[in-house]
Amino acid sequence: MTIELPRTAARAPLVDPFARHITYLRISVTDRCDFRCHYCMAENMTFLPKAELLTLEEIDRVASAFVERGVRKLRLTGGEPLVRRNIMSLIRTLSRHLDSGAMDELTITTNGSQLARFAGELADCGVKRINVSLDTLDPDKFRAITRWGDLAKVMAGLDAAQDAGLRVKINAVALKGVNEDEIDGLIRWSHGRGMDITFIETMPMGEIEFDRTDNYLPLSEVRRRLEQHWTLTDIPYKTGGPARYVEAAETGGRIGFITPMTHNFCESCNRVRLTCTGTLYMCLGQDDAADLRAAVRASESDDLLQATIDEAIARKPKGHDFVIDRRNARPAVARHMNVTGG
């Protein structure tokens, strides 16, 4: 006689109040970074004490709880995710969801500084593509933007990533008076290496040393300038994120635009963000959040964790309230981008 043991009922997929299915979780594994990009954080940052951070095992537990609820894509961010100690052990562990078919993609957003060291191992873990943040091809300007960065090291990382078979997309923040004269060159360079490129508007997150309006460059203006000498065609290509893509006839490559200021992408938002402290933000541009660390540490069962996730998703707002102008000098949200995850 065979005795059937009771099975735990499958949990329902995550759907927010606006009928948007939550299928994408971005996880900031650390607030630390080996760069200090001036639009992202202050030069003299105070980072979180280790005790406040989720352990790698706790990150895996929370991520797996989301995968159980229908999340198909995980992106690890930071700070700089590859500076977190033993980060590859987490990536190897999470890759089991790729092997099982429960997840479609595990990917990374990085500044590229550690890619020469980790690219091969990332590919071995099932990572297929990565985003690399790179705002300029000028070494001196790169140092000025990042304060601490070495462009040659990033270029070596890009070589290693492509040699390992990783598909690379470049992310560039459009900065008035800083890199607006390089946009054409960035496109030609990235497409020449077989890489897509996405431009991003600077976002009002966290106190920094200067007025963001000085460097704010609307991507509507960037596209208008590009169309004077590029043939751009809107295409339906999607990567799961908020970018809207065009194809450049001159290169055959894709250009993405992420426009939180001039044209927000909230109507199709399928994303939530987990910080390295276990705080879940349902919207990048809102302060409402849920404490998943407390739920994880309160019980070995995932019941409380899942209930906390349910309550949070039920509060996901329709959209953000980002504004940049000189009448609103304070950031829209006080936390820096490295805290929430880039």
mmCIF file of N, CA and C in Angstrom, residues 249-317:
data_model
loop_
_atom_site.group_PDB
_atom_site.id
_atom_site.type_symbol
_atom_site.label_atom_id
_atom_site.label_comp_id
_atom_site.label_asym_id
_atom_site.label_seq_id
_atom_site.Cartn_x
_atom_site.Cartn_y
_atom_site.Cartn_z
ATOM 1 N N ALA A 249 19.317 52.046 -38.772
ATOM 2 C CA ALA A 249 19.543 51.432 -40.084
ATOM 3 C C ALA A 249 21.016 51.445 -40.466
ATOM 4 N N GLU A 250 21.737 52.445 -40.026
ATOM 5 C CA GLU A 250 23.139 52.590 -40.416
ATOM 6 C C GLU A 250 24.033 51.497 -39.844
ATOM 7 N N THR A 251 23.657 50.937 -38.704
ATOM 8 C CA THR A 251 24.482 49.908 -38.063
ATOM 9 C C THR A 251 23.758 48.576 -37.916
ATOM 10 N N GLY A 252 22.418 48.606 -37.971
ATOM 11 C CA GLY A 252 21.636 47.405 -37.706
ATOM 12 C C GLY A 252 21.519 47.092 -36.230
ATOM 13 N N GLY A 253 22.078 47.955 -35.371
ATOM 14 C CA GLY A 253 22.041 47.738 -33.931
ATOM 15 C C GLY A 253 20.840 48.389 -33.273
ATOM 16 N N ARG A 254 20.618 48.025 -32.017
ATOM 17 C CA ARG A 254 19.477 48.555 -31.259
ATOM 18 C C ARG A 254 19.932 49.629 -30.278
ATOM 19 N N ILE A 255 19.077 50.640 -30.132
ATOM 20 C CA ILE A 255 19.278 51.719 -29.166
ATOM 21 C C ILE A 255 18.045 51.757 -28.273
ATOM 22 N N GLY A 256 18.261 51.698 -26.967
ATOM 23 C CA GLY A 256 17.157 51.770 -26.016
ATOM 24 C C GLY A 256 17.102 53.131 -25.345
ATOM 25 N N PHE A 257 15.910 53.503 -24.904
ATOM 26 C CA PHE A 257 15.711 54.746 -24.170
ATOM 27 C C PHE A 257 14.922 54.435 -22.904
ATOM 28 N N ILE A 258 15.497 54.759 -21.747
ATOM 29 C CA ILE A 258 14.789 54.626 -20.476
ATOM 30 C C ILE A 258 14.486 56.032 -19.990
ATOM 31 N N THR A 259 13.194 56.360 -19.940
ATOM 32 C CA THR A 259 12.763 57.759 -19.790
ATOM 33 C C THR A 259 11.852 57.946 -18.577
ATOM 34 N N PRO A 260 12.372 57.812 -17.363
ATOM 35 C CA PRO A 260 11.523 57.981 -16.191
ATOM 36 C C PRO A 260 10.989 59.400 -16.031
ATOM 37 N N MET A 261 11.661 60.380 -16.670
ATOM 38 C CA MET A 261 11.260 61.767 -16.497
ATOM 39 C C MET A 261 10.337 62.233 -17.619
ATOM 40 N N THR A 262 10.741 62.030 -18.875
ATOM 41 C CA THR A 262 9.980 62.587 -19.988
ATOM 42 C C THR A 262 8.827 61.701 -20.427
ATOM 43 N N HIS A 263 8.937 60.412 -20.204
ATOM 44 C CA HIS A 263 7.873 59.490 -20.626
ATOM 45 C C HIS A 263 7.968 58.256 -19.754
ATOM 46 N N ASN A 264 7.246 58.260 -18.642
ATOM 47 C CA ASN A 264 7.435 57.143 -17.723
ATOM 48 C C ASN A 264 6.873 55.848 -18.309
ATOM 49 N N PHE A 265 7.342 54.747 -17.734
ATOM 50 C CA PHE A 265 7.061 53.415 -18.266
ATOM 51 C C PHE A 265 6.217 52.609 -17.293
ATOM 52 N N CYS A 266 5.465 53.313 -16.453
ATOM 53 C CA CYS A 266 4.793 52.656 -15.333
ATOM 54 C C CYS A 266 3.639 51.744 -15.752
ATOM 55 N N GLU A 267 3.018 52.048 -16.899
ATOM 56 C CA GLU A 267 1.807 51.299 -17.256
ATOM 57 C C GLU A 267 2.070 49.815 -17.441
ATOM 58 N N SER A 268 3.311 49.457 -17.767
ATOM 59 C CA SER A 268 3.626 48.044 -17.992
ATOM 60 C C SER A 268 4.600 47.502 -16.950
ATOM 61 N N CYS A 269 4.707 48.162 -15.809
ATOM 62 C CA CYS A 269 5.712 47.776 -14.814
ATOM 63 C C CYS A 269 5.427 46.384 -14.252
ATOM 64 N N ASN A 270 6.391 45.499 -14.430
ATOM 65 C CA ASN A 270 6.279 44.137 -13.906
ATOM 66 C C ASN A 270 7.346 43.855 -12.865
ATOM 67 N N ARG A 271 7.932 44.920 -12.294
ATOM 68 C CA ARG A 271 9.131 44.794 -11.482
ATOM 69 C C ARG A 271 8.915 45.218 -10.042
ATOM 70 N N VAL A 272 9.669 44.583 -9.149
ATOM 71 C CA VAL A 272 9.850 45.057 -7.781
ATOM 72 C C VAL A 272 11.335 44.947 -7.457
ATOM 73 N N ARG A 273 11.768 45.668 -6.413
ATOM 74 C CA ARG A 273 13.194 45.745 -6.089
ATOM 75 C C ARG A 273 13.433 45.391 -4.631
ATOM 76 N N LEU A 274 14.403 44.541 -4.413
ATOM 77 C CA LEU A 274 14.808 44.135 -3.074
ATOM 78 C C LEU A 274 16.170 44.721 -2.766
ATOM 79 N N THR A 275 16.297 45.424 -1.638
ATOM 80 C CA THR A 275 17.591 45.972 -1.253
ATOM 81 C C THR A 275 18.404 44.914 -0.518
ATOM 82 N N CYS A 276 19.675 45.230 -0.311
ATOM 83 C CA CYS A 276 20.556 44.294 0.378
ATOM 84 C C CYS A 276 20.189 44.122 1.848
ATOM 85 N N THR A 277 19.337 44.998 2.383
ATOM 86 C CA THR A 277 18.868 44.850 3.764
ATOM 87 C C THR A 277 17.537 44.106 3.851
ATOM 88 N N GLY A 278 17.009 43.676 2.709
ATOM 89 C CA GLY A 278 15.746 42.946 2.725
ATOM 90 C C GLY A 278 14.524 43.832 2.638
ATOM 91 N N THR A 279 14.713 45.101 2.276
ATOM 92 C CA THR A 279 13.577 46.004 2.090
ATOM 93 C C THR A 279 13.073 45.861 0.659
ATOM 94 N N LEU A 280 11.786 45.623 0.523
ATOM 95 C CA LEU A 280 11.182 45.470 -0.797
ATOM 96 C C LEU A 280 10.508 46.776 -1.191
ATOM 97 N N TYR A 281 10.966 47.363 -2.290
ATOM 98 C CA TYR A 281 10.319 48.559 -2.842
ATOM 99 C C TYR A 281 9.475 48.143 -4.030
ATOM 100 N N MET A 282 8.205 48.472 -3.957
ATOM 101 C CA MET A 282 7.290 48.111 -5.033
ATOM 102 C C MET A 282 7.411 49.072 -6.211
ATOM 103 N N CYS A 283 8.019 50.252 -5.972
ATOM 104 C CA CYS A 283 8.211 51.246 -7.020
ATOM 105 C C CYS A 283 9.529 51.966 -6.759
ATOM 106 N N LEU A 284 10.333 52.135 -7.800
ATOM 107 C CA LEU A 284 11.615 52.816 -7.671
ATOM 108 C C LEU A 284 11.438 54.243 -7.176
ATOM 109 N N GLY A 285 10.363 54.899 -7.596
ATOM 110 C CA GLY A 285 10.173 56.306 -7.288
ATOM 111 C C GLY A 285 9.222 56.595 -6.146
ATOM 112 N N GLN A 286 8.948 55.599 -5.308
ATOM 113 C CA GLN A 286 8.089 55.801 -4.147
ATOM 114 C C GLN A 286 8.799 55.266 -2.904
ATOM 115 N N ASP A 287 8.409 55.748 -1.743
ATOM 116 C CA ASP A 287 9.070 55.348 -0.502
ATOM 117 C C ASP A 287 8.391 54.177 0.213
ATOM 118 N N ASP A 288 7.184 53.830 -0.181
ATOM 119 C CA ASP A 288 6.505 52.718 0.478
ATOM 120 C C ASP A 288 7.317 51.438 0.285
ATOM 121 N N ALA A 289 7.446 50.660 1.367
ATOM 122 C CA ALA A 289 8.306 49.476 1.310
ATOM 123 C C ALA A 289 7.823 48.439 2.312
ATOM 124 N N ALA A 290 8.355 47.234 2.169
ATOM 125 C CA ALA A 290 8.022 46.141 3.084
ATOM 126 C C ALA A 290 9.316 45.522 3.599
ATOM 127 N N ASP A 291 9.325 45.135 4.865
ATOM 128 C CA ASP A 291 10.515 44.557 5.495
ATOM 129 C C ASP A 291 10.473 43.039 5.369
ATOM 130 N N LEU A 292 11.183 42.515 4.380
ATOM 131 C CA LEU A 292 11.221 41.059 4.216
ATOM 132 C C LEU A 292 12.279 40.418 5.106
ATOM 133 N N ARG A 293 13.264 41.190 5.521
ATOM 134 C CA ARG A 293 14.294 40.636 6.412
ATOM 135 C C ARG A 293 13.668 40.182 7.730
ATOM 136 N N ALA A 294 12.776 40.977 8.266
ATOM 137 C CA ALA A 294 12.129 40.598 9.526
ATOM 138 C C ALA A 294 11.336 39.310 9.359
ATOM 139 N N ALA A 295 10.653 39.195 8.223
ATOM 140 C CA ALA A 295 9.860 37.983 7.978
ATOM 141 C C ALA A 295 10.754 36.758 7.833
ATOM 142 N N VAL A 296 11.879 36.920 7.147
ATOM 143 C CA VAL A 296 12.810 35.804 6.959
ATOM 144 C C VAL A 296 13.383 35.341 8.289
ATOM 145 N N ARG A 297 13.739 36.304 9.138
ATOM 146 C CA ARG A 297 14.415 35.969 10.395
ATOM 147 C C ARG A 297 13.451 35.583 11.507
ATOM 148 N N ALA A 298 12.163 35.805 11.293
ATOM 149 C CA ALA A 298 11.180 35.476 12.327
ATOM 150 C C ALA A 298 10.765 34.016 12.306
ATOM 151 N N SER A 299 10.957 33.347 11.158
ATOM 152 C CA SER A 299 10.433 31.983 11.028
ATOM 153 C C SER A 299 11.224 31.212 9.979
ATOM 154 N N GLU A 300 11.411 29.922 10.236
ATOM 155 C CA GLU A 300 12.049 29.061 9.241
ATOM 156 C C GLU A 300 11.087 28.710 8.117
ATOM 157 N N SER A 301 9.803 28.820 8.392
ATOM 158 C CA SER A 301 8.796 28.607 7.357
ATOM 159 C C SER A 301 8.711 29.843 6.476
ATOM 160 N N ASP A 302 8.317 29.637 5.226
ATOM 161 C CA ASP A 302 8.153 30.768 4.315
ATOM 162 C C ASP A 302 6.754 31.369 4.357
ATOM 163 N N ASP A 303 5.893 30.879 5.227
ATOM 164 C CA ASP A 303 4.517 31.367 5.249
ATOM 165 C C ASP A 303 4.452 32.860 5.566
ATOM 166 N N LEU A 304 5.206 33.297 6.583
ATOM 167 C CA LEU A 304 5.197 34.720 6.939
ATOM 168 C C LEU A 304 5.830 35.550 5.829
ATOM 169 N N LEU A 305 6.908 35.055 5.258
ATOM 170 C CA LEU A 305 7.552 35.754 4.153
ATOM 171 C C LEU A 305 6.586 35.929 2.990
ATOM 172 N N GLN A 306 5.885 34.866 2.629
ATOM 173 C CA GLN A 306 4.955 34.958 1.499
ATOM 174 C C GLN A 306 3.791 35.886 1.823
ATOM 175 N N ALA A 307 3.321 35.865 3.056
ATOM 176 C CA ALA A 307 2.228 36.768 3.437
ATOM 177 C C ALA A 307 2.677 38.225 3.366
ATOM 178 N N THR A 308 3.922 38.487 3.761
ATOM 179 C CA THR A 308 4.457 39.846 3.702
ATOM 180 C C THR A 308 4.603 40.302 2.254
ATOM 181 N N ILE A 309 5.033 39.394 1.387
ATOM 182 C CA ILE A 309 5.129 39.709 -0.036
ATOM 183 C C ILE A 309 3.746 40.025 -0.600
ATOM 184 N N ASP A 310 2.756 39.224 -0.250
ATOM 185 C CA ASP A 310 1.388 39.468 -0.727
ATOM 186 C C ASP A 310 0.892 40.853 -0.324
ATOM 187 N N GLU A 311 1.115 41.205 0.941
ATOM 188 C CA GLU A 311 0.667 42.513 1.422
ATOM 189 C C GLU A 311 1.363 43.645 0.669
ATOM 190 N N ALA A 312 2.638 43.440 0.379
ATOM 191 C CA ALA A 312 3.397 44.470 -0.330
ATOM 192 C C ALA A 312 2.905 44.649 -1.759
ATOM 193 N N ILE A 313 2.721 43.555 -2.469
ATOM 194 C CA ILE A 313 2.284 43.649 -3.871
ATOM 195 C C ILE A 313 0.897 44.272 -3.955
ATOM 196 N N ALA A 314 0.074 44.048 -2.946
ATOM 197 C CA ALA A 314 -1.263 44.650 -2.917
ATOM 198 C C ALA A 314 -1.211 46.167 -2.789
ATOM 199 N N ARG A 315 -0.023 46.715 -2.424
ATOM 200 C CA ARG A 315 0.139 48.169 -2.290
ATOM 201 C C ARG A 315 0.956 48.766 -3.434
ATOM 202 N N LYS A 316 1.293 47.987 -4.418
ATOM 203 C CA LYS A 316 2.131 48.522 -5.511
ATOM 204 C C LYS A 316 1.388 49.661 -6.195
ATOM 205 N N PRO A 317 2.020 50.840 -6.300
ATOM 206 C CA PRO A 317 1.309 51.995 -6.866
ATOM 207 C C PRO A 317 1.264 51.931 -8.389
#
